[in-house]
PDB file of C-alpha atoms in Angstrom:
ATOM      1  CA  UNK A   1     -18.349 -59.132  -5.691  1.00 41.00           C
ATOM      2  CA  UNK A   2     -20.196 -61.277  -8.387  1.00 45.00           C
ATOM      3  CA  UNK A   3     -22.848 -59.465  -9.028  1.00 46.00           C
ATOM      4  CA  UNK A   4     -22.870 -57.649 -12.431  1.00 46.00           C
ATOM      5  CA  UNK A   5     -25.426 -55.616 -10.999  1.00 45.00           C
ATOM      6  CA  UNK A   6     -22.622 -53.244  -9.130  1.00 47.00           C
ATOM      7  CA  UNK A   7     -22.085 -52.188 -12.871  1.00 50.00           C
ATOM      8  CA  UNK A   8     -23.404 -49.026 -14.089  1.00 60.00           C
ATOM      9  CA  UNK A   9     -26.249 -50.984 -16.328  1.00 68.00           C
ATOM     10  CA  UNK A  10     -28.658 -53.432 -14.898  1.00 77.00           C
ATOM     11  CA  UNK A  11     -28.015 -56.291 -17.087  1.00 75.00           C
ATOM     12  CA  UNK A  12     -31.786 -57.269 -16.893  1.00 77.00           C
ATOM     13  CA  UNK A  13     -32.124 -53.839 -18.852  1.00 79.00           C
ATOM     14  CA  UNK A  14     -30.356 -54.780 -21.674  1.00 80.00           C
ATOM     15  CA  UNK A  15     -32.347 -55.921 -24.937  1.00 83.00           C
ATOM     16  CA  UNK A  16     -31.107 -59.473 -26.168  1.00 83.00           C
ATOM     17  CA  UNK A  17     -29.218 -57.349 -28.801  1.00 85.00           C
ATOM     18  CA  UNK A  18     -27.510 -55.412 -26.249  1.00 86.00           C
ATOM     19  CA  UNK A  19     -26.740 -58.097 -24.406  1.00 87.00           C
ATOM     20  CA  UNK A  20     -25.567 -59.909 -27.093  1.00 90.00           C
ATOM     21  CA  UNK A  21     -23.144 -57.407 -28.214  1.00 90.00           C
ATOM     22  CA  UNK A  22     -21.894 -57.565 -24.867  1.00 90.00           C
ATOM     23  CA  UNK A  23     -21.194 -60.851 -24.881  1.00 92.00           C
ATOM     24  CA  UNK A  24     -19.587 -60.605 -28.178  1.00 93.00           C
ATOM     25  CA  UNK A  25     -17.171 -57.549 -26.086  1.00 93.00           C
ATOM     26  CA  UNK A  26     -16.252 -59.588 -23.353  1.00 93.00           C
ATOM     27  CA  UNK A  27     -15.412 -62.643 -25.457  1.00 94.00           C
ATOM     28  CA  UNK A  28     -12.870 -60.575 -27.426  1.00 94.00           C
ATOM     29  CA  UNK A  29     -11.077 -58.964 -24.108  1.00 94.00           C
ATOM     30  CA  UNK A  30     -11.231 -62.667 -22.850  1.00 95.00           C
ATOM     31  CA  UNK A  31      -9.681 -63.644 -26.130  1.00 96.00           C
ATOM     32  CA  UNK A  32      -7.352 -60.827 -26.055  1.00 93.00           C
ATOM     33  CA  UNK A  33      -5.954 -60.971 -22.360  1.00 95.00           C
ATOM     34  CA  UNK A  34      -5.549 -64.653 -22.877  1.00 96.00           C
ATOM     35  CA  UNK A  35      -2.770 -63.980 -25.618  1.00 96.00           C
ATOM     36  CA  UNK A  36      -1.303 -61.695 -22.818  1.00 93.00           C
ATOM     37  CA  UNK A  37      -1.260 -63.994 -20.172  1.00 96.00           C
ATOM     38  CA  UNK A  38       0.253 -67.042 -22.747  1.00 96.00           C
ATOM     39  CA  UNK A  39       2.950 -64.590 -24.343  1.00 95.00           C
ATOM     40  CA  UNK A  40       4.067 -63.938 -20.341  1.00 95.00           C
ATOM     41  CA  UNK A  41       4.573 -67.539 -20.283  1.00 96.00           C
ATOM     42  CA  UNK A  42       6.444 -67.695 -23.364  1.00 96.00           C
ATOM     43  CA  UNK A  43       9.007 -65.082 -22.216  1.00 95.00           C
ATOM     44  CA  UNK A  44       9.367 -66.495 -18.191  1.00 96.00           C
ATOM     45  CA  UNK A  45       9.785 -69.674 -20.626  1.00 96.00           C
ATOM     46  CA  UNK A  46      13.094 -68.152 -22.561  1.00 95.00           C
ATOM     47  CA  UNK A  47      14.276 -66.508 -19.354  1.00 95.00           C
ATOM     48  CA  UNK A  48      14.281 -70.027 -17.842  1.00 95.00           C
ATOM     49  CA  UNK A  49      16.038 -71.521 -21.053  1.00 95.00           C
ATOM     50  CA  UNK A  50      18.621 -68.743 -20.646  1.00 93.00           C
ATOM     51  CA  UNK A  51      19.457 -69.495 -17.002  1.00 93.00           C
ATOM     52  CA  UNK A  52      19.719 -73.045 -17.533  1.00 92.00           C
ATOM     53  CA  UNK A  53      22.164 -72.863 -20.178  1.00 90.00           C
ATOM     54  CA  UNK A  54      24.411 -70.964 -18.072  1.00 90.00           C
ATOM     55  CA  UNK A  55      25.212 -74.133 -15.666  1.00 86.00           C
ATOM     56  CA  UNK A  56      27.369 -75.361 -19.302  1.00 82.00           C
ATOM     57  CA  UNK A  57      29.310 -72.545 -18.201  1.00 83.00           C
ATOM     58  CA  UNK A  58      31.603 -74.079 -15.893  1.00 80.00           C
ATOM     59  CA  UNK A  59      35.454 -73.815 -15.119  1.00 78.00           C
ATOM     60  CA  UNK A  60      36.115 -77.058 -16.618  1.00 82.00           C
ATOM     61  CA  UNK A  61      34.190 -76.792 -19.944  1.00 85.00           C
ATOM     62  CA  UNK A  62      37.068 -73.305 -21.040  1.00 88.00           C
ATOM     63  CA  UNK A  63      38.979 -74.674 -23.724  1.00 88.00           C
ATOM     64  CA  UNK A  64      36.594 -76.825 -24.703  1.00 90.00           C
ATOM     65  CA  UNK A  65      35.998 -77.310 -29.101  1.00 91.00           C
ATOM     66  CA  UNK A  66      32.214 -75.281 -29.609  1.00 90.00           C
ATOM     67  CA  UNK A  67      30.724 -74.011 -32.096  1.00 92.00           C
ATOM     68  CA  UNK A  68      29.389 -70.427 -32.388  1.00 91.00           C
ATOM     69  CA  UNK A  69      26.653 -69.028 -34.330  1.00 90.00           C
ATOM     70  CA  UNK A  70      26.980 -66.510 -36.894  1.00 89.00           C
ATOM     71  CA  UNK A  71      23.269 -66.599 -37.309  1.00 88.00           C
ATOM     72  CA  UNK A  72      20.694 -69.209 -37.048  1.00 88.00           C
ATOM     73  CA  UNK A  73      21.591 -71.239 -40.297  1.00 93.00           C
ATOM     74  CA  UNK A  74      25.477 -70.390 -39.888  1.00 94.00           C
ATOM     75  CA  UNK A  75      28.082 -72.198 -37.244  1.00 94.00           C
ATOM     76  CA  UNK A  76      31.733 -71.417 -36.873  1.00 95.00           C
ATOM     77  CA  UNK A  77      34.302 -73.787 -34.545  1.00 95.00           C
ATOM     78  CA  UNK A  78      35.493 -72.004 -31.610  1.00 93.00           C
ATOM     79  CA  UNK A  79      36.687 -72.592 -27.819  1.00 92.00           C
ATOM     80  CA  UNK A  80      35.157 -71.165 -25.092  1.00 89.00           C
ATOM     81  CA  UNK A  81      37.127 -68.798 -23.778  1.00 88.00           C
ATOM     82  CA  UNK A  82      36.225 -67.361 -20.449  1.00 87.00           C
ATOM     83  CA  UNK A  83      33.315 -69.293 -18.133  1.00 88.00           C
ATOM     84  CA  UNK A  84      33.002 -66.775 -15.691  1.00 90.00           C
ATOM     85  CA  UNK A  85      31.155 -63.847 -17.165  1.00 90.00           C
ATOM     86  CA  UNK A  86      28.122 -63.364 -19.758  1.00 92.00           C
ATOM     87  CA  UNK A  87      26.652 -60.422 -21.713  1.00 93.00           C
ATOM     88  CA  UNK A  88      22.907 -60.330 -21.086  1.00 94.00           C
ATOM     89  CA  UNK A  89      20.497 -58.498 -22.823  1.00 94.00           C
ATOM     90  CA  UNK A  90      18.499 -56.399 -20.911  1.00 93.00           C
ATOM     91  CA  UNK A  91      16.093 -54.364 -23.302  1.00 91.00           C
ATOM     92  CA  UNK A  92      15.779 -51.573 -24.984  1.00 92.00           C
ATOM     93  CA  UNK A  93      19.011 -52.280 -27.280  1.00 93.00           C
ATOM     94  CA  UNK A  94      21.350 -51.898 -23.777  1.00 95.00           C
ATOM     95  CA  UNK A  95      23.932 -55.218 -22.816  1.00 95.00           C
ATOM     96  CA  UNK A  96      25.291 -55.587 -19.589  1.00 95.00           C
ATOM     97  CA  UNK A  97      28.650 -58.059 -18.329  1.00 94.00           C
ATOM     98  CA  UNK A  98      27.843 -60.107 -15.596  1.00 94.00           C
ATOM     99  CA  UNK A  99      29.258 -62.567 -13.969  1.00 93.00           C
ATOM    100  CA  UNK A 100      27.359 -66.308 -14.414  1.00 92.00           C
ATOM    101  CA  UNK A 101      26.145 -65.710 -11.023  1.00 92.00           C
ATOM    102  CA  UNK A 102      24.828 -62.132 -11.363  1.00 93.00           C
ATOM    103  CA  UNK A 103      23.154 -63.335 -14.134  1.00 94.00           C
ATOM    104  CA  UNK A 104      21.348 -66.269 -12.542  1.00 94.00           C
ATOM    105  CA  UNK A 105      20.438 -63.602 -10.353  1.00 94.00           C
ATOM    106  CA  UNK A 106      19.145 -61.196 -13.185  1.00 95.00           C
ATOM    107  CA  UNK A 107      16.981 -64.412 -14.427  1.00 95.00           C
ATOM    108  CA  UNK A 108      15.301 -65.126 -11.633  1.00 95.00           C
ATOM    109  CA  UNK A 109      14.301 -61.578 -10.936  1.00 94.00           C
ATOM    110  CA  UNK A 110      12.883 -61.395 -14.384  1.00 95.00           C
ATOM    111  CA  UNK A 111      10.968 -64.368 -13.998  1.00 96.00           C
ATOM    112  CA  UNK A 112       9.554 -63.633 -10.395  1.00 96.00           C
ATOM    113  CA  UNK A 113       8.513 -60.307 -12.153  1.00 95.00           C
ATOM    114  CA  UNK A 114       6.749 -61.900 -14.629  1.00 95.00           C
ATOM    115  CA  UNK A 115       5.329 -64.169 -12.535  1.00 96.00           C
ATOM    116  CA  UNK A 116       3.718 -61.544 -10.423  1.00 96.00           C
ATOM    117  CA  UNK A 117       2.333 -59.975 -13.763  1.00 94.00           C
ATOM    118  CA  UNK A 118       0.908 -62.977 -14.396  1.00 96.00           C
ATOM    119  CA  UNK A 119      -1.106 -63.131 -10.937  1.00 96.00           C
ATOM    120  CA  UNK A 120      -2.104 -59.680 -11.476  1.00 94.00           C
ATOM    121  CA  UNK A 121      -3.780 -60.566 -14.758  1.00 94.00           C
ATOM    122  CA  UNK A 122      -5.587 -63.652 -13.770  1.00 95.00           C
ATOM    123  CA  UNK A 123      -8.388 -62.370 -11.875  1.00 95.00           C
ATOM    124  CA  UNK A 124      -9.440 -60.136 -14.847  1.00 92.00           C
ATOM    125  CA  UNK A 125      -9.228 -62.820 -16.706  1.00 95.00           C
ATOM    126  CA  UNK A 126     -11.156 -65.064 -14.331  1.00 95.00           C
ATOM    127  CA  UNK A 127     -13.847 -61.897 -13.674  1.00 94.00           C
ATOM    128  CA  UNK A 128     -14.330 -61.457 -17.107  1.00 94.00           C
ATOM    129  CA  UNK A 129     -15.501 -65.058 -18.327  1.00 94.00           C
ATOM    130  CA  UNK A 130     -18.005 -65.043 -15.448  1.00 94.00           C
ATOM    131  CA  UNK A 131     -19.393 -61.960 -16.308  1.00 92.00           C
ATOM    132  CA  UNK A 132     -19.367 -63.269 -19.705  1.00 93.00           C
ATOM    133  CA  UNK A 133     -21.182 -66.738 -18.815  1.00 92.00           C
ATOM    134  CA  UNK A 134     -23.769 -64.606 -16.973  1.00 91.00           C
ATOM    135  CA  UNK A 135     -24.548 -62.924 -19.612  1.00 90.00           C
ATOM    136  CA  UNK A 136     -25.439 -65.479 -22.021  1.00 91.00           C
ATOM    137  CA  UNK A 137     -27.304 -67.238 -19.523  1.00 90.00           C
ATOM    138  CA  UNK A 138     -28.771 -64.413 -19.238  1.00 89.00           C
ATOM    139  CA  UNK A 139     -29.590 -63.698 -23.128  1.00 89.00           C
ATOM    140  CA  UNK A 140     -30.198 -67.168 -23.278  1.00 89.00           C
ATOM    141  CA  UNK A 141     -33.208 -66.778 -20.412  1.00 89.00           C
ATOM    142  CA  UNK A 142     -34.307 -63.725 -22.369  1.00 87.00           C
ATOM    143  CA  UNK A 143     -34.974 -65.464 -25.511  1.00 87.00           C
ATOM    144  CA  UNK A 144     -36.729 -68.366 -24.071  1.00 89.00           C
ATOM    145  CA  UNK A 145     -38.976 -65.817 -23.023  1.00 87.00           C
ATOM    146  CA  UNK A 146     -39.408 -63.845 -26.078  1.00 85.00           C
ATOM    147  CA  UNK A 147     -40.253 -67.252 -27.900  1.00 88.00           C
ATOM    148  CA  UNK A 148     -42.554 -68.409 -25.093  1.00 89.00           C
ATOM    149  CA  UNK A 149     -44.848 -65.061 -25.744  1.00 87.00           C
ATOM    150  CA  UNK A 150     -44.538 -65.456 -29.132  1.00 86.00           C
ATOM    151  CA  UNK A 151     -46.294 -68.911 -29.240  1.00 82.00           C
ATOM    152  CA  UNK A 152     -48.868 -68.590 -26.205  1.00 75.00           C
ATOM    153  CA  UNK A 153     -49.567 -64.872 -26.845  1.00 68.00           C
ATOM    154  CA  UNK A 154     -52.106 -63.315 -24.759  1.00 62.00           C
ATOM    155  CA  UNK A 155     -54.049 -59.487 -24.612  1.00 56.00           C
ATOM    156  CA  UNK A 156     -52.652 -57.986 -21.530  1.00 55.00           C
TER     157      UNK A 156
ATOM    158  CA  UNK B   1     -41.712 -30.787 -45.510  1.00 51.00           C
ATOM    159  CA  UNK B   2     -39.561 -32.846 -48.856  1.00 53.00           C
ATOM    160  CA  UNK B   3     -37.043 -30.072 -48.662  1.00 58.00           C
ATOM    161  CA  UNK B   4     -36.342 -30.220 -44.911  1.00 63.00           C
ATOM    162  CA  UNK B   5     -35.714 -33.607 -44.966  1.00 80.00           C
ATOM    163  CA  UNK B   6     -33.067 -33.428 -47.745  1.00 85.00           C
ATOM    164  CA  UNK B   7     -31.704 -31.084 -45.336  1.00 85.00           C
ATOM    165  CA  UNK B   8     -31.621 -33.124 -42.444  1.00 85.00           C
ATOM    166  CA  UNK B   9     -30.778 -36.195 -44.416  1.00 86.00           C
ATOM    167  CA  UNK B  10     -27.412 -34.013 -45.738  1.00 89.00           C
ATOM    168  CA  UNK B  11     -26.756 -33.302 -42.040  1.00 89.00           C
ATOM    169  CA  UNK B  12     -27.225 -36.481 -40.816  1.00 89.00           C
ATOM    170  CA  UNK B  13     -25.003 -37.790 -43.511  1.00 90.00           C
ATOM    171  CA  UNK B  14     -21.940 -35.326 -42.209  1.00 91.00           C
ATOM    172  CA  UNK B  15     -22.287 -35.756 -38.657  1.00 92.00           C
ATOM    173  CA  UNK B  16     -22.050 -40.095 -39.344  1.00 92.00           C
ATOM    174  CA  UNK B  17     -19.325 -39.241 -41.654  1.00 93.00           C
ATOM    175  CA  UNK B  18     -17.793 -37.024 -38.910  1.00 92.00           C
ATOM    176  CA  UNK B  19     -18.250 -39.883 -36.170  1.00 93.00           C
ATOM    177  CA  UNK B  20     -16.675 -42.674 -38.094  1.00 94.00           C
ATOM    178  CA  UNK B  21     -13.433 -40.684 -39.372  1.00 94.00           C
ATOM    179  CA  UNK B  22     -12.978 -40.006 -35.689  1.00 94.00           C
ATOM    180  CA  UNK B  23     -13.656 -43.504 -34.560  1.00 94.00           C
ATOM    181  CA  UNK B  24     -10.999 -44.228 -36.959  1.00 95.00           C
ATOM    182  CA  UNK B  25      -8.317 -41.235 -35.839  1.00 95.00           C
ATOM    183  CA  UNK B  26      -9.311 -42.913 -32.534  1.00 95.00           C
ATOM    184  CA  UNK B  27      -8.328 -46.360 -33.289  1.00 94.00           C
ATOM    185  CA  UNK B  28      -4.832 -45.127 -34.303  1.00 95.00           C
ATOM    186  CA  UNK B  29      -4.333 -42.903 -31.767  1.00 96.00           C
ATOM    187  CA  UNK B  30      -4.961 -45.688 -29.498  1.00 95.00           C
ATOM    188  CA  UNK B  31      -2.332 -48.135 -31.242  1.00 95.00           C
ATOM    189  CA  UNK B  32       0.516 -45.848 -30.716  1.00 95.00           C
ATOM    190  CA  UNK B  33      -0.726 -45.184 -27.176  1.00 96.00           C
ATOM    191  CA  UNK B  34      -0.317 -48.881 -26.715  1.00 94.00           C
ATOM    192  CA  UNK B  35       3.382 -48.554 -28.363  1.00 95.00           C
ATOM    193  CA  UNK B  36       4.805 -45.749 -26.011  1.00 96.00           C
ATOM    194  CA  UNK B  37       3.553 -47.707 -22.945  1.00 95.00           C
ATOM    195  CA  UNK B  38       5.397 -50.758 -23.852  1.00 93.00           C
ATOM    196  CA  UNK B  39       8.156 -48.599 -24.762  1.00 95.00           C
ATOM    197  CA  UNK B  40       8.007 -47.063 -21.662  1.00 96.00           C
ATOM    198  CA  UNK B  41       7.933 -49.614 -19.348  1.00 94.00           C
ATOM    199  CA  UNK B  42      10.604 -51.195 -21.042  1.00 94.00           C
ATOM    200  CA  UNK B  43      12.816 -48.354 -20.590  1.00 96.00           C
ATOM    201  CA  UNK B  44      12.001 -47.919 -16.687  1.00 95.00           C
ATOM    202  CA  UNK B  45      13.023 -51.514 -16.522  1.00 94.00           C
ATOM    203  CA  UNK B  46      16.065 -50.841 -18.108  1.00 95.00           C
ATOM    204  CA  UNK B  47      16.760 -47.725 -15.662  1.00 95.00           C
ATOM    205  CA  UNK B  48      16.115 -50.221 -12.572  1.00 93.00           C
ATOM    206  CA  UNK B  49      18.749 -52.715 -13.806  1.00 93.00           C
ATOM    207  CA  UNK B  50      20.912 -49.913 -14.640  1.00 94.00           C
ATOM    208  CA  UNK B  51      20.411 -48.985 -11.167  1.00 93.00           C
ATOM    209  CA  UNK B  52      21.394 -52.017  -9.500  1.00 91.00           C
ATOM    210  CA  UNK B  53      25.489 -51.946 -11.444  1.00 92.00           C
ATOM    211  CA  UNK B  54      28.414 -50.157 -10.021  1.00 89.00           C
ATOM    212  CA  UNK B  55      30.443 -47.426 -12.038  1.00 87.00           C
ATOM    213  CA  UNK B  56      32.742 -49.621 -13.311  1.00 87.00           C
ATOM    214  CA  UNK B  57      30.556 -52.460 -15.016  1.00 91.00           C
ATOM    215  CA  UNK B  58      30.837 -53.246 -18.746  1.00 92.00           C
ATOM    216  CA  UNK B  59      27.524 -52.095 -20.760  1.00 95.00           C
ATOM    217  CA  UNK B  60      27.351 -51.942 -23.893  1.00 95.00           C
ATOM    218  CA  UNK B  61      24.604 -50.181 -26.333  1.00 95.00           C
ATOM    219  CA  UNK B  62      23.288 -52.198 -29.328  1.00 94.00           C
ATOM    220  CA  UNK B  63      23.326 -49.818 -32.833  1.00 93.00           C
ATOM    221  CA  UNK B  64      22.590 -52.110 -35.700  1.00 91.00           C
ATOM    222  CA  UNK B  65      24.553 -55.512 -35.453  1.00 87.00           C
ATOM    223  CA  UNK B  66      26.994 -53.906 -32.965  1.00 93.00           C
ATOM    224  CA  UNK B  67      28.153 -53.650 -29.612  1.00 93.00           C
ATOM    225  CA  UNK B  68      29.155 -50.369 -28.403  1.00 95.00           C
ATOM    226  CA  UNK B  69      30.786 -49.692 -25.055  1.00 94.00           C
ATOM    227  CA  UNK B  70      29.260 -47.460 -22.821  1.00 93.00           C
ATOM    228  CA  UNK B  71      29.816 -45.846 -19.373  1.00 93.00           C
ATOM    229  CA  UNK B  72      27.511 -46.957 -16.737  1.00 93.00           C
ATOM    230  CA  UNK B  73      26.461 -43.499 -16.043  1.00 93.00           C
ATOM    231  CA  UNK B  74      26.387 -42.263 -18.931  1.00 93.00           C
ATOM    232  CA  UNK B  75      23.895 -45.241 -20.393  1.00 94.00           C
ATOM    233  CA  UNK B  76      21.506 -44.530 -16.979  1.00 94.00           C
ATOM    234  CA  UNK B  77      21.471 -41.192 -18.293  1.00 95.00           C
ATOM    235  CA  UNK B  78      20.350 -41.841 -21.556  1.00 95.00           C
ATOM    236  CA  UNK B  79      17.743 -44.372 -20.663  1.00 95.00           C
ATOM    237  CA  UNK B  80      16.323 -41.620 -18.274  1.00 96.00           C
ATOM    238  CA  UNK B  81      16.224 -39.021 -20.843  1.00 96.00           C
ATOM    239  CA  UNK B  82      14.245 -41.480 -23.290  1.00 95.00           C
ATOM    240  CA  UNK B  83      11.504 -42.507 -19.785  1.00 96.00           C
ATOM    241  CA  UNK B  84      10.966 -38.434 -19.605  1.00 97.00           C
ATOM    242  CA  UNK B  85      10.708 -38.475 -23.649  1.00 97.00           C
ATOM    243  CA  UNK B  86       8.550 -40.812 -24.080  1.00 96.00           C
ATOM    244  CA  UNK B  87       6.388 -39.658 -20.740  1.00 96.00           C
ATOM    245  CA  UNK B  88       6.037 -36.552 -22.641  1.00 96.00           C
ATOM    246  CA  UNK B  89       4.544 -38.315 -25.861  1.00 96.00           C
ATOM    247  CA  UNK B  90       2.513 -40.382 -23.907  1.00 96.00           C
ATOM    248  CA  UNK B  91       0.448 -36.758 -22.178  1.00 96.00           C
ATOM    249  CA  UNK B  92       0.403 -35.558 -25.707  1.00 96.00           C
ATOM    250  CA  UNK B  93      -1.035 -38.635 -27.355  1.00 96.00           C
ATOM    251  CA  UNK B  94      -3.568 -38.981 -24.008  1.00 96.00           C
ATOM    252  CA  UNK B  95      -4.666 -35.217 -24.611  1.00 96.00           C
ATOM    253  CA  UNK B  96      -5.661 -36.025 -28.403  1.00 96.00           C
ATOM    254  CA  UNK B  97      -7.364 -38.907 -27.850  1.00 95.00           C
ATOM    255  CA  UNK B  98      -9.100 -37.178 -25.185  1.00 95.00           C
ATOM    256  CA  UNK B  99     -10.518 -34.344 -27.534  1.00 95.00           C
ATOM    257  CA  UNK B 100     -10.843 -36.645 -30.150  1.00 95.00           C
ATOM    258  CA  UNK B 101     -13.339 -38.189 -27.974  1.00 94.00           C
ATOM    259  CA  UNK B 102     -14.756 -35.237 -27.240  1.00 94.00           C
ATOM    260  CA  UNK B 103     -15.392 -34.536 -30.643  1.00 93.00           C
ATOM    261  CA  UNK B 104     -16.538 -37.916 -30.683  1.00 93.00           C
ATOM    262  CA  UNK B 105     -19.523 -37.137 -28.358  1.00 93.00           C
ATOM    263  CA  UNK B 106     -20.222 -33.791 -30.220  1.00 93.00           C
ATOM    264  CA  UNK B 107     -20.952 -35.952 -33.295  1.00 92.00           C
ATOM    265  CA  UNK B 108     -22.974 -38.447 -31.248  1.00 92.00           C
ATOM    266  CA  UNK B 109     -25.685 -35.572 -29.679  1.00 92.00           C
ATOM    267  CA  UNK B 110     -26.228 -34.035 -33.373  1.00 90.00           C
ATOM    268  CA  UNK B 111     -26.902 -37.304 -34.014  1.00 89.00           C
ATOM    269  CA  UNK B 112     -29.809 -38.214 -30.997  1.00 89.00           C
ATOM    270  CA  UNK B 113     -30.938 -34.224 -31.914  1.00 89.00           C
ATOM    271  CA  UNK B 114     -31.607 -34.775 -35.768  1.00 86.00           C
ATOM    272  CA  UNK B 115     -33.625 -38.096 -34.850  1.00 84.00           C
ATOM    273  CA  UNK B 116     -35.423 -36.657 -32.499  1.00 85.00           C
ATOM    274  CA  UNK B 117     -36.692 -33.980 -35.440  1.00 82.00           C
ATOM    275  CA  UNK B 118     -37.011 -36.871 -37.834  1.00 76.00           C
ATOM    276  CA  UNK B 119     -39.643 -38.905 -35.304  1.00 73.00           C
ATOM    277  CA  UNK B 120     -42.303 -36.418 -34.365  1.00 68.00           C
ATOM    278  CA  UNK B 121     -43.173 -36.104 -37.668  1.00 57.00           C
ATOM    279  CA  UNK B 122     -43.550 -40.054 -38.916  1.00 53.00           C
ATOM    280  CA  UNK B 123     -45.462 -39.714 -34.798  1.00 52.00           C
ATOM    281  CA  UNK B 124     -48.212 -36.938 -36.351  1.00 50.00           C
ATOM    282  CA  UNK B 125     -48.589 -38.972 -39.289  1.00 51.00           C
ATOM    283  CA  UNK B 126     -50.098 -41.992 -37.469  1.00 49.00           C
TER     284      UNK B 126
END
């Protein structure tokens, strides 16, 4: 499956320009599925954040002095009122009540979800730097060569 | 022979012209390809956890800073509506970038054609 020869150009056809624009390509959709792969991590990183705080939500905490945020600079004191459901977000601008158990639940399936995204994308990624390496050893080869005729040059 | 290659030089000039501003068209088209797929896929995820309530949960719909309560039903409705919208956008948007490219390649063999006059030439020369 390595072989970059199962593409529809032989590499060994490319000029070093070619194949250094190439390189320059592959780098970028390296570069570019790498922010991908670390933004998935980010999120599965919130979604675990957001399960975790709801084990403060017990029974014995309602009643408890909190205080609740107005916005991120802003705090007013409150008690906590009710332990035993949540509103979760759940995209596109819709919330939905569960209970602290259905949204454990709703957590985890995000987060095994984006954890099988994450497996999908890392053989692209993985495919795509080796392609890249071979083709700057490749260039690399190529211009060794070029500079080898260049000082030892002889009439065909 | 100066006045034919004024010509070609005009022609050549359009058709580059011609490629670039639909590289560019490209490029954008592109971008808000990108955008409806995210959208989209956001919205079937939506539908699936829609899916998975009964009737009588609480949902509510987010306009602005506010909370809005809506039925169950009626909110799996309305995120289905938006997956066939935005489905629909998504064709559209695939169909122009697909003649755009088209176009693309139009510009591209005018291109390799007018070299190919401008060579032989410079070839008889030498």
């Amino acid at each position: 499956m390595a072989a970059p020869q199962q593409e529809t150009v032989n590499l060994n056809s490319l000029s070093p320009h070619q194949l250094k624009t190439l390189h320059d390509q592959l780098e970028e959709e390296v570069e570019h599925l790498s922010v991908s792969m670390q933004t998935l991590k980010n999120t599965q990183q919130r979604y675990l954040e957001s399960k975790e705080s709801l084990s403060e939500l017990k029974e014995d905490n309602v009643g408890k002095d909190m205080l609740v945020p107005l916005n991120s600079s802003v705090y007013v004191p409150g008690q906590l009122a009710d332990a035993s459901t949540v509103v979760v977000d759940i995209g596109a601008g819709y919330y939905v009540e569960k209970s602290v158990k259905e949204a454990e639940e709703f957590f985890k399936r995000k987060m095994d979800f984006l954890k099988q995204q994450m497996e999908k994308l890392q053989p692209s990624i993985q495919q795509k730097y080796q392609t890249k390496q071979i083709v700057a050893q490749l260039l690399q080869s190529k211009v060794m060569q070029a500079q080898a005729q260049q000082a030892a040059p002889q009439k065909a | 022979m100066a006045q034919v290659d004024i010509k070609t030089k005009e022609e050549f000039q359009r058709e580059i012209e011609g490629l670039e501003s639909k590289q560019k068209q490209i490029s954008k088209c592109v971008e808000v390809h990108e955008k409806l797929e995210g959208q989209l896929n956001e919205n079937k995820i939506v539908k699936e956890e829609l899916d998975l309530l009964d009737s009588d949960t609480k949902v509510y719909k987010q306009t602005g800073p506010v909370l809005v309560k809506q039925d169950v039903d009626e909110a799996k409705v309305a995120v289905q509506n938006r997956v066939s919208y935005i489905s629909t956008e998504l064709k559209k948007q695939e169909k122009v970038i697909q003649d755009l490219q088209k176009g693309q390649e139009q510009h591209k063999e005018k291109l390799k054609q007018i070299q190919s006059r401008l060579t032989p030439p410079t070839a008889q020369k030498a």
